[in-house]
Short mmCIF file of C-alpha atoms and ligand atoms in Angstrom, two decimals:
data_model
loop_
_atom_site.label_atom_id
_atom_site.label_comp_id
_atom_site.label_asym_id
_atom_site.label_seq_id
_atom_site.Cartn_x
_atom_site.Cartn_y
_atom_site.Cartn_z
CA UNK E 8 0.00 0.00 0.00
CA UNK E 9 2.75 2.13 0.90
CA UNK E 10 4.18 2.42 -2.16
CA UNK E 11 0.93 2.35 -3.96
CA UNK E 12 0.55 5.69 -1.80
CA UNK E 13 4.48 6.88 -2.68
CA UNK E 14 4.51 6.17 -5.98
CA UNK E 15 0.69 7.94 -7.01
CA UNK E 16 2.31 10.72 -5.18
CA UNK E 17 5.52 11.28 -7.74
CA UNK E 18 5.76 9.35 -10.91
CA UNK E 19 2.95 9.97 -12.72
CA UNK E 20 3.32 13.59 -13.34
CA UNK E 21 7.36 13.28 -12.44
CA UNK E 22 8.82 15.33 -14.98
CA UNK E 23 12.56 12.83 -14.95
CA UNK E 24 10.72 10.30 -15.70
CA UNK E 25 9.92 9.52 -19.13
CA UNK E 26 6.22 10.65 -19.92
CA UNK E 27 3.73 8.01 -19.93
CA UNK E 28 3.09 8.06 -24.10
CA UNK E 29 6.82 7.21 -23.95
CA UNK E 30 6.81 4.30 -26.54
CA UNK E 31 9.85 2.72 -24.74
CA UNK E 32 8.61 2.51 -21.25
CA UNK E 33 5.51 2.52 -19.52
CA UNK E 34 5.40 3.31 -15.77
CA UNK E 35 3.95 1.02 -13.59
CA UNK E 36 3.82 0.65 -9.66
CA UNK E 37 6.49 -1.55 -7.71
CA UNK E 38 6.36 -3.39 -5.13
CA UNK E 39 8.98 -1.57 -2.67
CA UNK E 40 11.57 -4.63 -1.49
CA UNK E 41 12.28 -5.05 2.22
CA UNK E 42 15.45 -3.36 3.92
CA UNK E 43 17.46 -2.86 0.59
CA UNK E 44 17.94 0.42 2.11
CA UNK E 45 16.66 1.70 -1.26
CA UNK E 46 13.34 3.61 -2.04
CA UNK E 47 11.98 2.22 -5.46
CA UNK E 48 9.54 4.26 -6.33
CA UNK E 49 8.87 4.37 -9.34
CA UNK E 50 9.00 1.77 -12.33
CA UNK E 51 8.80 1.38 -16.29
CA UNK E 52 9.08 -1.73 -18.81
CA UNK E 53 9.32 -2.16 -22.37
CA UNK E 54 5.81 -3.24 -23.56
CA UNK E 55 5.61 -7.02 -24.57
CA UNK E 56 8.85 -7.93 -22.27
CA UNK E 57 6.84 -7.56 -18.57
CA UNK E 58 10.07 -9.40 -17.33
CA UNK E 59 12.41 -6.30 -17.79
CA UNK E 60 11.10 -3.88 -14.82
CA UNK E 61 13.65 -1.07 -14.18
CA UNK E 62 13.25 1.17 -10.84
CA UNK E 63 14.53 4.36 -10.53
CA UNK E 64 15.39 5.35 -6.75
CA UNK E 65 15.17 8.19 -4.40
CA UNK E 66 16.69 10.68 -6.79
CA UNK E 67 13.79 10.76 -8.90
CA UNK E 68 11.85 11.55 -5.90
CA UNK E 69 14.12 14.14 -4.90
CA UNK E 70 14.30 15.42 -8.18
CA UNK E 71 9.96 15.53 -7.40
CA UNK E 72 10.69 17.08 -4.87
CA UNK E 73 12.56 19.89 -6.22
CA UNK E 74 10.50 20.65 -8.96
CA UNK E 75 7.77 21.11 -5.73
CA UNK E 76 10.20 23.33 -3.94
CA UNK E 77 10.81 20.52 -1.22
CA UNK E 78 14.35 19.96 0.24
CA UNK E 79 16.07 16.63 -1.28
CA UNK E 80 15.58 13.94 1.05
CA UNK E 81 19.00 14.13 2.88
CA UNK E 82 21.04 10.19 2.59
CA UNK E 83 22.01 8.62 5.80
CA UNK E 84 25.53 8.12 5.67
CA UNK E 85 26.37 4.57 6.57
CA UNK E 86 28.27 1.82 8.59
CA UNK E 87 30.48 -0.38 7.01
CA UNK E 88 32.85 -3.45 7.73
CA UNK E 89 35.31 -4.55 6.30
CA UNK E 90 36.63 -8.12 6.02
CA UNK E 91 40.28 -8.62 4.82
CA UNK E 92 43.46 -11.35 5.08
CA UNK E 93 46.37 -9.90 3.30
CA UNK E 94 47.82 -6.76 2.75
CA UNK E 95 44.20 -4.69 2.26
CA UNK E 96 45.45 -2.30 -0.82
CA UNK E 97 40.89 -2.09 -1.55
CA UNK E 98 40.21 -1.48 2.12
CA UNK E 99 42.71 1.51 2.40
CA UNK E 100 40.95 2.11 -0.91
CA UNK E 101 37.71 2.43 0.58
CA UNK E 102 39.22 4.39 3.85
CA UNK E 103 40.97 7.45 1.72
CA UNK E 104 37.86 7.71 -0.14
CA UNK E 105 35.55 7.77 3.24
CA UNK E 106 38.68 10.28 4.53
CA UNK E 107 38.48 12.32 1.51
CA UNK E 108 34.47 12.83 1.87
CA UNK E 109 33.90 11.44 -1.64
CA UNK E 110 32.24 7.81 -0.05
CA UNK E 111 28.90 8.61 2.29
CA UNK E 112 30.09 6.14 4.88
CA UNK E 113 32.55 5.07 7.27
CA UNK E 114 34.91 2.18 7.79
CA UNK E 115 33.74 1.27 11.57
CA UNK E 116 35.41 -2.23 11.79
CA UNK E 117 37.96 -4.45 9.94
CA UNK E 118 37.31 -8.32 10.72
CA UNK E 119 40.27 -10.53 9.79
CA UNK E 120 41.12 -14.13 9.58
CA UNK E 121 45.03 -13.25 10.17
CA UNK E 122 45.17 -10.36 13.04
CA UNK E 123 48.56 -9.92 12.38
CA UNK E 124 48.31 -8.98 8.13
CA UNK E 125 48.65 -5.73 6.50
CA UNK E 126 45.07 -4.99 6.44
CA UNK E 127 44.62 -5.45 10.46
CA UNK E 128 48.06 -3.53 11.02
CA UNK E 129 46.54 -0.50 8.68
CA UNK E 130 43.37 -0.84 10.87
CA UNK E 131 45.29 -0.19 14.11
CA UNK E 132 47.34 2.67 12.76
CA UNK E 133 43.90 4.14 12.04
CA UNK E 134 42.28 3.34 15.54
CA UNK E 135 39.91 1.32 13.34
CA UNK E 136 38.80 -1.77 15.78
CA UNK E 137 40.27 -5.04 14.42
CA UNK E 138 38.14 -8.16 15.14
CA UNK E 139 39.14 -11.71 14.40
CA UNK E 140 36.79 -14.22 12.83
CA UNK E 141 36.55 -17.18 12.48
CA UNK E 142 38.22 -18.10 15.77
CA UNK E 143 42.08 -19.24 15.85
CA UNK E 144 42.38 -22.50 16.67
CA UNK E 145 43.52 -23.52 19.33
CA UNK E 146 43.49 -19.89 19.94
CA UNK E 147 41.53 -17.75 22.71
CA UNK E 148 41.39 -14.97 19.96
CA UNK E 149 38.28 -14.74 17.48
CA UNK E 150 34.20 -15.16 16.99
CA UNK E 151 32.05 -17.17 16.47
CA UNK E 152 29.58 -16.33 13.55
CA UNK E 153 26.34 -15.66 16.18
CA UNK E 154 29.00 -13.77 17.96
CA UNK E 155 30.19 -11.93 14.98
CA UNK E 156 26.34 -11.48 13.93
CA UNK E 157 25.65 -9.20 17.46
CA UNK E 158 28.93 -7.62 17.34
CA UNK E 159 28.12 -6.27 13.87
CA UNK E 160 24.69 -5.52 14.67
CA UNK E 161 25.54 -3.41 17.68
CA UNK E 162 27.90 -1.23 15.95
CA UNK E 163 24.70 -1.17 13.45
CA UNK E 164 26.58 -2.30 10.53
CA UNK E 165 24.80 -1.27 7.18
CA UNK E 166 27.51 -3.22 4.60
CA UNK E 167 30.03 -5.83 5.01
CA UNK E 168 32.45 -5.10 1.90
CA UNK E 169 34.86 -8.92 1.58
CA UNK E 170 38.28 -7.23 0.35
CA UNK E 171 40.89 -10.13 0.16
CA UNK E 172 38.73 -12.32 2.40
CA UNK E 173 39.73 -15.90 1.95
CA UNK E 174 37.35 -17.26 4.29
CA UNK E 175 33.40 -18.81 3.52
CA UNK E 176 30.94 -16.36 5.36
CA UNK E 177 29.06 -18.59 7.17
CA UNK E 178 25.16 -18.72 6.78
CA UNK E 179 24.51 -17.04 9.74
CA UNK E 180 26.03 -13.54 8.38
CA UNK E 181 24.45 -14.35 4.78
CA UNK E 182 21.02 -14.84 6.36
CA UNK E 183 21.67 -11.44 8.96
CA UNK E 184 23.00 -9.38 6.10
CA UNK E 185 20.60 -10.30 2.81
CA UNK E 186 21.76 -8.37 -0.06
CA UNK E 187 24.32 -6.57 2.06
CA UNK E 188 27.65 -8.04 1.47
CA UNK E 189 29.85 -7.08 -1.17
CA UNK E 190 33.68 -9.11 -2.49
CA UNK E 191 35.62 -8.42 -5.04
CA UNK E 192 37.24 -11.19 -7.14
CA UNK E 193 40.02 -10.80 -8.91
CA UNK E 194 38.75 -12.55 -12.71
CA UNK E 195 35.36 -11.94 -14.72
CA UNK E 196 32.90 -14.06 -13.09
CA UNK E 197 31.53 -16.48 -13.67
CA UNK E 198 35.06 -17.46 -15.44
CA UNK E 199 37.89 -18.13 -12.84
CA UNK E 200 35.81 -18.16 -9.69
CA UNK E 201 34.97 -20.97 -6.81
CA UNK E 202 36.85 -22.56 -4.26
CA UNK E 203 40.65 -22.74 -4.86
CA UNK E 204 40.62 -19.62 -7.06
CA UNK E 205 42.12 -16.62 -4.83
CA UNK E 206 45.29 -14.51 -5.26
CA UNK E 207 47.22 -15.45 -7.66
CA UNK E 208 45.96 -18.84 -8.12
CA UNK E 209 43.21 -16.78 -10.09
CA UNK E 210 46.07 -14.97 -12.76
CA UNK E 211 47.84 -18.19 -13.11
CA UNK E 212 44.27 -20.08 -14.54
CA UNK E 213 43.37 -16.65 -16.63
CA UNK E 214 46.87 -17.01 -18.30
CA UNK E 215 47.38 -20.56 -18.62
CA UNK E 216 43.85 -20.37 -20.52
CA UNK E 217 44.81 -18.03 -22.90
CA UNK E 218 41.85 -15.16 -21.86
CA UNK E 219 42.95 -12.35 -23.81
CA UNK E 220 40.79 -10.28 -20.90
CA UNK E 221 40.04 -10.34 -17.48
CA UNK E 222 39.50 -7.81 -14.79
CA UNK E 223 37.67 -6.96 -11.29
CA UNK E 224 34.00 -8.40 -10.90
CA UNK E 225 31.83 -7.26 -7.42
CA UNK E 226 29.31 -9.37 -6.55
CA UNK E 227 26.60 -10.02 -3.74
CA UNK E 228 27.76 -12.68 -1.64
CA UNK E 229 25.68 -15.97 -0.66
CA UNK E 230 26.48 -18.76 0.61
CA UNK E 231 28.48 -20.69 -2.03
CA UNK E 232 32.07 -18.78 -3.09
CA UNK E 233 31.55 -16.27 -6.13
CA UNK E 234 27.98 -17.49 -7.19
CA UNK E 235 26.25 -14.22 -5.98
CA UNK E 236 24.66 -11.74 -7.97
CA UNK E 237 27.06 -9.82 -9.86
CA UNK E 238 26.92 -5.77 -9.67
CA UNK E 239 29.85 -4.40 -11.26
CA UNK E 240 32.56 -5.42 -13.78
CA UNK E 241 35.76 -3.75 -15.67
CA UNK E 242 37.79 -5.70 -18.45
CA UNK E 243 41.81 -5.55 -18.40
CA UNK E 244 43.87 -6.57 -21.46
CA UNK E 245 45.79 -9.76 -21.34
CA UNK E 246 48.81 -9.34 -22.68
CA UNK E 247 50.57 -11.92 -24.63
CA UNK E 248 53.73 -11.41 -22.71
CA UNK E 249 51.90 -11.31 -19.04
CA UNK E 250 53.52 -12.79 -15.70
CA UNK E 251 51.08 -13.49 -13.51
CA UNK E 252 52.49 -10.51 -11.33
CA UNK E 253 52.15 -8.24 -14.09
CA UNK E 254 48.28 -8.98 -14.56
CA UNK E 255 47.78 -9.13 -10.85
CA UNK E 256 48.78 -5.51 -10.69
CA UNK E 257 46.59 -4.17 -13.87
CA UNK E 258 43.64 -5.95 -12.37
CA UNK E 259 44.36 -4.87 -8.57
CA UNK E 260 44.55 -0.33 -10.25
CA UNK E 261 41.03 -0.98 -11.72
CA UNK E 262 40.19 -2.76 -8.32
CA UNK E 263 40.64 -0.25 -6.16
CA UNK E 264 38.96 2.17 -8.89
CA UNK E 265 35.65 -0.46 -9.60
CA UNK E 266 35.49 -1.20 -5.72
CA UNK E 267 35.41 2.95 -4.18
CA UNK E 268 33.02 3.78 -7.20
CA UNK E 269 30.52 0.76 -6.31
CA UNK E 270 30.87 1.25 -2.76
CA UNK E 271 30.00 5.05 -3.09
CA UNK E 272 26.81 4.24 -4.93
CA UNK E 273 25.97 1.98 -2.07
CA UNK E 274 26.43 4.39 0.81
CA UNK E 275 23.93 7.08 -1.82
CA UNK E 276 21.60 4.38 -2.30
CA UNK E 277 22.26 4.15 -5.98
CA UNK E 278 22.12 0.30 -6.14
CA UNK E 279 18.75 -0.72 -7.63
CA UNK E 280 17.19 -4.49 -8.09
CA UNK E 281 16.18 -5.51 -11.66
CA UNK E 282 12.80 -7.79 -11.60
CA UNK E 283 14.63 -10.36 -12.96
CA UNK E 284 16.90 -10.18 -9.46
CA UNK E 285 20.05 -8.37 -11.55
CA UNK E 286 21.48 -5.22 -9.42
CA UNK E 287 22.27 -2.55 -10.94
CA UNK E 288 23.76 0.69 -10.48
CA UNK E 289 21.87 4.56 -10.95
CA UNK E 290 24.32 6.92 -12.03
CA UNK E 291 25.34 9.81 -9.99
CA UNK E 292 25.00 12.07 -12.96
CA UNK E 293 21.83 10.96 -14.53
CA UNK E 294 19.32 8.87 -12.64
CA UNK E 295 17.86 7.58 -16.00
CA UNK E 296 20.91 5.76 -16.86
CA UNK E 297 22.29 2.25 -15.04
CA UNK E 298 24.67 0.04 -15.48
N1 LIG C 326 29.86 -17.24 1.42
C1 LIG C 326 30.86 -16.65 0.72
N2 LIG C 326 32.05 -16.42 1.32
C2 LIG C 326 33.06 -15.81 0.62
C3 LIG C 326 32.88 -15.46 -0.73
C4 LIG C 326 31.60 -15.71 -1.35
O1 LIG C 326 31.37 -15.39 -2.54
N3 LIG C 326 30.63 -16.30 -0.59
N4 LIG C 326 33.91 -14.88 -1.45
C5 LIG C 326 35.25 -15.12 -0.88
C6 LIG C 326 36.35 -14.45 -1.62
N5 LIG C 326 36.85 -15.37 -2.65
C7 LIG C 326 36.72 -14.98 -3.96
O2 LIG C 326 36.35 -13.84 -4.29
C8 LIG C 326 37.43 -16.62 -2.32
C9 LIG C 326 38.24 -16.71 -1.20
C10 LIG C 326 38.83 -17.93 -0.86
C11 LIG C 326 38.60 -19.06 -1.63
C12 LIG C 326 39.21 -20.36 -1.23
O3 LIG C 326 39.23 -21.30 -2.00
N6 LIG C 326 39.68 -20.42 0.03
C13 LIG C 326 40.37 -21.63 0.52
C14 LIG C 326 41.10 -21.31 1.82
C15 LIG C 326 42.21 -20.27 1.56
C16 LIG C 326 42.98 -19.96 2.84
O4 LIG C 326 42.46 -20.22 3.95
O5 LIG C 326 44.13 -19.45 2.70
C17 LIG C 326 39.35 -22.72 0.82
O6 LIG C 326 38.21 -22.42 1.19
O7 LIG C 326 39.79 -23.88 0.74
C18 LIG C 326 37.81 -18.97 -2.77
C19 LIG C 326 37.24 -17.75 -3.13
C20 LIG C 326 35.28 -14.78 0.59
N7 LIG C 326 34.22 -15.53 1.26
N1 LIG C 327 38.91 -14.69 -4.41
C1 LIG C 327 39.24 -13.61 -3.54
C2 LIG C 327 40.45 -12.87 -4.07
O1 LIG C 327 41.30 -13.46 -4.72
N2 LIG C 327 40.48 -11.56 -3.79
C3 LIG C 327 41.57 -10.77 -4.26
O2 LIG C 327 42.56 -10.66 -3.25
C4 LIG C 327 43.27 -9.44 -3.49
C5 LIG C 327 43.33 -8.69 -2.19
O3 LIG C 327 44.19 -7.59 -2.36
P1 LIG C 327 44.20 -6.46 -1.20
O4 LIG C 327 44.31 -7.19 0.11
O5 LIG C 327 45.42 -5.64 -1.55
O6 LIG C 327 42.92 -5.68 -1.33
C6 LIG C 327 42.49 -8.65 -4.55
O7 LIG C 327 43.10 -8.79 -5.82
C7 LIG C 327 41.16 -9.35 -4.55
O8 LIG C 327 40.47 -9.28 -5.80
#
């Protein structure tokens, strides 16, 4: 009903949206998903393809709302964690660009499988809390997942971002955090991806195939490795004289590059869910274009 309610109140008449004889698109209500964090409020289809519903978000009803002389509705800036084990090159990524003011949200825990890696020793240096999961064995140190569940959830954790992870989240954080956790792999998914392919493992495989690309792919995580719902994706020339070093490094620049610009649309609510379950991403610039 609610969005029955919302969306009689701004997309009919809503001048960004394209007008209602528009041959390409007709507008029709949406049902407004559960805790995406994102507003749909409006949607359109091409006639004779009911399948291929695209929502615009909040901007267009700030965009309403400006035409109406309202105030935009302001973006809460949110929580993130971050889960690394090695040397955390995305993470500090993601922390210059939160610094900086460019990325609406802030870093407010790094959870590691090796406490004593770059990533965690970045953390520190940062007075960013470090938390170890899973638990060491035969350690004291580390979580367990229902533990790691209420420790996120009373720092009120919005994102988990997986940045060099090279542990299975468990089902516990899946279930706690649907549609909420981000990783970036190293190879274009589905190609190179699954248990066993991490690190350099990953460049080896792309190589030894003879890929002439490859590049950074960010994905939703569930609860098999790399078989979530992929969001964004740059391709990186393979060059015919590549070590695996050398491709490891031109993947890792557009990493860092792919993973801030994702995680900023995030944090402004820019992600939006395709009917057919596909996420994309509204750009900053012009809410009628995704990609
Ligand atoms: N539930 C999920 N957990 C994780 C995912 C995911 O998609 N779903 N992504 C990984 C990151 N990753 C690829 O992007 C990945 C990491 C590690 C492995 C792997 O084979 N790991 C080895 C153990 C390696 C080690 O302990 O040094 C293994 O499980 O045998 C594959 C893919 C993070 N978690
Ligand atoms: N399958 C997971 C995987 O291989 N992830 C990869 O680990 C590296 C971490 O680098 P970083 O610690 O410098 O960010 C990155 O290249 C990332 O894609």
């Amino acid at each position: 009903m609610e969005a029955q309610q919302t969306f009689s109140r701004f997309c009919p008449r809503h001048p960004a949206l394209p007008p209602p004889s528009h041959k390409k698109f007709q507008i029709l209500p949406c049902v407004v998903p559960k805790n995406l964090g994102i507003q749909r409020l409006c949607c359109s289809y091409t006639p004779g393809n009911k399948k291929r519903v695209f929502c615009v978000s909040r901007t267009v009803v700030d965009e309403a709302n400006k035409v109406k002389g309202e105030a935009a509705t302001p973006v809460r800036r949110k929580k993130l964690a971050v889960f690394v084990s090695g040397g955390g090159s995305n993470f500090k990524s993601i922390h210059h660009s939160s610094l900086k003011g460019s990325l609406h949200g802030d870093v407010l825990v790094l959870v590691t499988n090796k406490p004593d890696c770059g990533g965690a020793e970045y953390a520190r240096n940062n007075d960013i809390p470090v938390v170890v999961f899973p638990k060491i064995k035969d350690g004291s140190d580390g979580l367990s997942p229902t533990e790691l569940v209420d420790a996120l959830r009373s720092l009120q954790v919005d994102f988990i971002l997986l940045a060099g992870y090279l542990k299975l989240i468990p089902v516990e954080l899946i279930r706690a955090y649907e549609n909420s956790i981000l990783n970036i792999h190293p190879s274009l998914l589905p190609a190179f991806g699954g248990k066993g392919y991490y690190g350099m493992k990953v460049h080896k495989a792309v190589i030894a195939s003879g890929a002439r690309y490859s590049g950074p792919t960010i994905h939703f995580v569930d609860e098999h490795y790399d078989t979530g719902r992929i969001l964004a994706q740059r391709a990186v020339p393979v060059l015919a004289n590549d070590t695996a070093e050398e491709l490891a490094a031109r993947v890792l620049k557009e990493e860092h590059r792919l993973y801030v610009g994702t995680v900023e649309a995030l944090c402004e609510e820019r992600i939006v869910w395709r009917d057919d379950g596909v996420p994309l991403i509204q750009s900053k610039d012009n809410p009628n274009e995704f990609s």
